């Protein structure tokens, strides 16, 4: 390979080779882009799910401590689920009994979601870290706001604002990693995920209210004597009163 051409300038082959070597640093397949994909994969749907858990628990008039504990427990349990999903994505690319076409489809799917398969440890670390961080946003926001105000209505408004802001941010990242072109495409992606978050949390809030009202009407879990009267034979209930 010639370093200089006949005119004494640097050979075009050297320049092209240098550009190709540097392309992964800023273009498609760059490490920063794959980290961003992993953050979106782990955090976007999880913050929506965590927000819905907080909304349903708050609608059911659970205590602040119960709401925070329930949401955090959901995040911890979800770590195993996302770890399993990540491993399945990787495993599908290496299955020995699969056809070449099936492996290629699995590889393309993995690349679209996370990036290059040989960077799996990097993807797993950032996806799980994003899952935990964004999953903790709604319960931490709820606990902090309630501690400061002791007002559940104000607290839910604060949680909604923080959660929807994070959803918007991750949706912008999603639009970027999926190569959306133009301002309208970015707005469309953000609106889609904001609508999803509001819809899911809204349904969860309504279901929480309806379920809590149903439980109250049925008299379940209140430990009252009416429940014992309803469930046990009449001859047994008086004998229980003597203890």
Short mmCIF file of C-alpha atoms in Angstrom, two decimals:
data_model
loop_
_atom_site.label_atom_id
_atom_site.label_comp_id
_atom_site.label_asym_id
_atom_site.label_seq_id
_atom_site.Cartn_x
_atom_site.Cartn_y
_atom_site.Cartn_z
CA UNK A 1 0.00 0.00 0.00
CA UNK A 2 1.46 3.37 -1.01
CA UNK A 3 1.61 6.07 1.61
CA UNK A 4 2.00 8.83 -0.96
CA UNK A 5 0.77 9.14 -4.51
CA UNK A 6 2.74 10.53 -7.41
CA UNK A 7 2.02 14.12 -6.40
CA UNK A 8 3.39 13.56 -2.90
CA UNK A 9 0.03 13.76 -1.08
CA UNK A 10 -1.28 11.16 1.27
CA UNK A 11 -2.80 8.17 -0.50
CA UNK A 12 -6.60 8.02 -0.66
CA UNK A 13 -6.48 4.41 0.52
CA UNK A 14 -4.85 5.46 3.80
CA UNK A 15 -7.43 8.19 4.36
CA UNK A 16 -10.32 5.85 3.62
CA UNK A 17 -8.90 3.21 5.94
CA UNK A 18 -8.51 5.75 8.74
CA UNK A 19 -12.06 6.96 8.28
CA UNK A 20 -13.38 3.39 8.38
CA UNK A 21 -11.46 2.68 11.58
CA UNK A 22 -12.85 5.78 13.26
CA UNK A 23 -16.44 5.37 12.02
CA UNK A 24 -17.56 3.07 14.84
CA UNK A 25 -16.64 5.76 17.38
CA UNK A 26 -19.39 8.12 16.26
CA UNK A 27 -21.62 6.31 13.80
CA UNK A 28 -23.79 3.23 13.83
CA UNK A 29 -22.35 0.50 16.02
CA UNK A 30 -20.43 2.92 18.25
CA UNK A 31 -20.06 2.04 21.91
CA UNK A 32 -21.92 5.16 23.02
CA UNK A 33 -24.85 4.29 20.78
CA UNK A 34 -25.01 0.75 22.13
CA UNK A 35 -24.96 2.05 25.71
CA UNK A 36 -27.83 4.38 24.81
CA UNK A 37 -29.77 1.47 23.30
CA UNK A 38 -29.23 -0.55 26.47
CA UNK A 39 -30.45 2.33 28.65
CA UNK A 40 -33.60 2.66 26.55
CA UNK A 41 -34.20 -1.10 26.56
CA UNK A 42 -33.90 -1.39 30.32
CA UNK A 43 -35.56 1.82 31.46
CA UNK A 44 -38.35 2.88 29.13
CA UNK A 45 -41.00 0.26 29.78
CA UNK A 46 -39.90 -0.27 33.38
CA UNK A 47 -40.59 3.29 34.47
CA UNK A 48 -44.06 3.01 32.94
CA UNK A 49 -44.66 -0.25 34.82
CA UNK A 50 -43.31 1.16 38.09
CA UNK A 51 -45.46 4.28 37.72
CA UNK A 52 -48.54 2.10 37.23
CA UNK A 53 -47.73 0.09 40.38
CA UNK A 54 -47.47 3.27 42.44
CA UNK A 55 -50.68 4.65 40.91
CA UNK A 56 -52.71 1.51 41.63
CA UNK A 57 -51.41 1.22 45.20
CA UNK A 58 -52.10 4.89 45.88
CA UNK A 59 -55.62 4.55 44.48
CA UNK A 60 -56.24 1.65 46.85
CA UNK A 61 -55.34 4.00 49.74
CA UNK A 62 -52.31 2.01 50.83
CA UNK A 63 -49.94 3.65 53.26
CA UNK A 64 -46.95 5.54 51.90
CA UNK A 65 -44.56 2.94 53.29
CA UNK A 66 -46.56 0.12 51.69
CA UNK A 67 -46.58 1.89 48.32
CA UNK A 68 -42.83 2.46 48.33
CA UNK A 69 -42.11 -1.08 49.55
CA UNK A 70 -44.41 -2.64 46.95
CA UNK A 71 -42.92 -0.67 44.07
CA UNK A 72 -39.33 -1.36 45.14
CA UNK A 73 -40.09 -5.06 45.56
CA UNK A 74 -41.51 -5.05 42.04
CA UNK A 75 -38.27 -3.54 40.73
CA UNK A 76 -36.11 -6.10 42.55
CA UNK A 77 -38.22 -8.96 41.23
CA UNK A 78 -38.08 -7.52 37.75
CA UNK A 79 -34.27 -7.69 37.71
CA UNK A 80 -34.50 -11.46 37.30
CA UNK A 81 -37.05 -11.05 34.50
CA UNK A 82 -34.99 -8.60 32.47
CA UNK A 83 -31.86 -10.70 33.06
CA UNK A 84 -33.70 -13.71 31.68
CA UNK A 85 -34.94 -11.72 28.67
CA UNK A 86 -31.43 -10.47 27.90
CA UNK A 87 -30.01 -13.97 28.10
CA UNK A 88 -32.74 -15.29 25.81
CA UNK A 89 -31.94 -12.60 23.23
CA UNK A 90 -28.29 -13.62 23.32
CA UNK A 91 -29.00 -17.34 23.38
CA UNK A 92 -31.23 -17.15 20.30
CA UNK A 93 -28.22 -15.93 18.30
CA UNK A 94 -26.14 -19.03 19.18
CA UNK A 95 -28.63 -21.91 19.19
CA UNK A 96 -26.96 -24.87 17.54
CA UNK A 97 -30.18 -26.51 16.35
CA UNK A 98 -31.44 -23.37 14.58
CA UNK A 99 -31.13 -22.71 10.87
CA UNK A 100 -28.82 -20.04 9.55
CA UNK A 101 -31.81 -17.91 8.58
CA UNK A 102 -33.26 -18.14 12.10
CA UNK A 103 -29.91 -17.19 13.63
CA UNK A 104 -29.64 -14.24 11.31
CA UNK A 105 -33.12 -13.04 12.28
CA UNK A 106 -32.23 -13.36 15.96
CA UNK A 107 -28.97 -11.46 15.39
CA UNK A 108 -30.78 -8.69 13.53
CA UNK A 109 -33.33 -8.44 16.35
CA UNK A 110 -30.57 -8.24 18.94
CA UNK A 111 -28.73 -5.61 16.93
CA UNK A 112 -31.89 -3.51 16.58
CA UNK A 113 -32.58 -3.63 20.33
CA UNK A 114 -29.09 -3.51 21.82
CA UNK A 115 -26.33 -3.55 19.21
CA UNK A 116 -23.51 -5.97 18.41
CA UNK A 117 -23.81 -9.37 20.04
CA UNK A 118 -20.15 -9.48 21.09
CA UNK A 119 -20.84 -6.53 23.43
CA UNK A 120 -23.40 -8.52 25.46
CA UNK A 121 -21.74 -7.93 28.89
CA UNK A 122 -21.81 -4.17 28.27
CA UNK A 123 -25.46 -4.33 27.20
CA UNK A 124 -26.46 -6.42 30.21
CA UNK A 125 -24.78 -4.09 32.71
CA UNK A 126 -26.30 -0.88 31.36
CA UNK A 127 -29.73 -2.39 30.66
CA UNK A 128 -30.06 -3.76 34.20
CA UNK A 129 -28.64 -0.56 35.70
CA UNK A 130 -31.14 1.50 33.72
CA UNK A 131 -33.93 -0.87 34.76
CA UNK A 132 -33.11 -0.38 38.43
CA UNK A 133 -32.52 3.39 38.30
CA UNK A 134 -35.63 4.31 36.30
CA UNK A 135 -37.74 1.70 38.06
CA UNK A 136 -36.92 3.35 41.39
CA UNK A 137 -37.88 6.85 40.22
CA UNK A 138 -41.67 6.63 40.92
CA UNK A 139 -41.45 5.04 44.42
CA UNK A 140 -38.55 7.28 45.49
CA UNK A 141 -40.40 10.35 44.20
CA UNK A 142 -43.54 9.24 46.04
CA UNK A 143 -41.70 8.64 49.32
CA UNK A 144 -39.79 11.92 49.15
CA UNK A 145 -42.84 14.01 48.18
CA UNK A 146 -45.08 12.43 50.82
CA UNK A 147 -42.40 12.92 53.46
CA UNK A 148 -42.28 16.63 52.61
CA UNK A 149 -46.02 17.32 52.21
CA UNK A 150 -48.03 14.44 53.76
CA UNK A 151 -50.55 15.11 50.99
CA UNK A 152 -51.30 12.11 48.79
CA UNK A 153 -52.90 14.13 45.99
CA UNK A 154 -49.93 16.48 45.72
CA UNK A 155 -47.61 13.50 45.96
CA UNK A 156 -49.25 11.73 43.02
CA UNK A 157 -49.01 14.89 40.93
CA UNK A 158 -45.29 15.13 41.72
CA UNK A 159 -44.77 11.44 40.87
CA UNK A 160 -46.64 11.87 37.59
CA UNK A 161 -44.53 14.90 36.59
CA UNK A 162 -41.22 13.19 37.38
CA UNK A 163 -42.23 9.90 35.76
CA UNK A 164 -43.54 11.50 32.57
CA UNK A 165 -40.42 13.62 32.29
CA UNK A 166 -38.28 10.47 32.43
CA UNK A 167 -40.55 8.77 29.89
CA UNK A 168 -40.14 11.75 27.57
CA UNK A 169 -36.37 11.70 27.96
CA UNK A 170 -36.12 7.98 27.24
CA UNK A 171 -38.53 8.34 24.31
CA UNK A 172 -36.22 10.96 22.79
CA UNK A 173 -33.32 8.53 23.18
CA UNK A 174 -35.50 5.84 21.60
CA UNK A 175 -36.17 8.06 18.60
CA UNK A 176 -32.46 8.78 18.28
CA UNK A 177 -31.29 5.14 18.38
CA UNK A 178 -33.99 4.08 15.91
CA UNK A 179 -32.79 6.75 13.45
CA UNK A 180 -35.96 8.83 13.38
CA UNK A 181 -35.67 11.59 10.81
CA UNK A 182 -37.09 15.03 11.35
CA UNK A 183 -38.66 16.82 14.28
CA UNK A 184 -42.10 15.34 13.61
CA UNK A 185 -40.80 11.77 14.01
CA UNK A 186 -39.29 12.66 17.38
CA UNK A 187 -42.53 14.26 18.54
CA UNK A 188 -44.52 11.25 17.33
CA UNK A 189 -42.32 8.85 19.32
CA UNK A 190 -42.50 10.96 22.48
CA UNK A 191 -46.27 11.36 22.24
CA UNK A 192 -46.68 7.62 21.70
CA UNK A 193 -44.83 6.67 24.88
CA UNK A 194 -46.39 9.48 26.92
CA UNK A 195 -49.82 8.27 25.82
CA UNK A 196 -48.86 4.72 26.78
CA UNK A 197 -47.66 5.84 30.22
CA UNK A 198 -50.78 7.91 30.92
CA UNK A 199 -53.09 5.16 29.68
CA UNK A 200 -51.44 2.36 31.68
CA UNK A 201 -51.16 4.38 34.89
CA UNK A 202 -54.70 5.72 34.46
CA UNK A 203 -56.16 2.25 34.05
CA UNK A 204 -54.12 1.02 37.03
CA UNK A 205 -55.39 3.92 39.16
CA UNK A 206 -59.03 3.22 38.26
CA UNK A 207 -58.63 -0.52 38.85
CA UNK A 208 -57.03 0.19 42.24
CA UNK A 209 -60.05 2.28 43.26
CA UNK A 210 -62.58 -0.29 42.03
CA UNK A 211 -60.84 -3.23 43.67
CA UNK A 212 -60.50 -1.43 47.00
CA UNK A 213 -64.20 -0.51 46.92
CA UNK A 214 -65.15 -4.09 46.08
CA UNK A 215 -63.10 -5.43 48.97
CA UNK A 216 -64.70 -2.92 51.35
CA UNK A 217 -68.21 -3.85 50.20
CA UNK A 218 -67.50 -7.55 50.65
CA UNK A 219 -65.96 -6.91 54.05
CA UNK A 220 -62.80 -8.81 53.24
CA UNK A 221 -59.52 -8.44 55.16
CA UNK A 222 -60.99 -6.21 57.88
CA UNK A 223 -60.90 -8.81 60.65
CA UNK A 224 -64.37 -7.88 61.89
CA UNK A 225 -66.86 -10.22 63.46
CA UNK A 226 -69.15 -9.71 60.45
CA UNK A 227 -66.71 -11.67 58.33
CA UNK A 228 -66.71 -14.53 60.82
CA UNK A 229 -70.50 -14.49 60.87
CA UNK A 230 -70.62 -14.61 57.09
CA UNK A 231 -68.09 -17.41 56.68
CA UNK A 232 -68.61 -19.65 59.73
CA UNK A 233 -71.70 -21.59 60.92
CA UNK A 234 -73.85 -19.72 63.43
CA UNK A 235 -73.25 -22.30 66.14
CA UNK A 236 -69.50 -21.77 66.04
CA UNK A 237 -69.38 -17.97 66.21
CA UNK A 238 -70.73 -17.57 69.78
CA UNK A 239 -68.20 -20.05 71.09
CA UNK A 240 -65.40 -17.98 69.51
CA UNK A 241 -66.55 -14.92 71.45
CA UNK A 242 -65.74 -16.60 74.75
CA UNK A 243 -61.99 -16.68 74.00
#
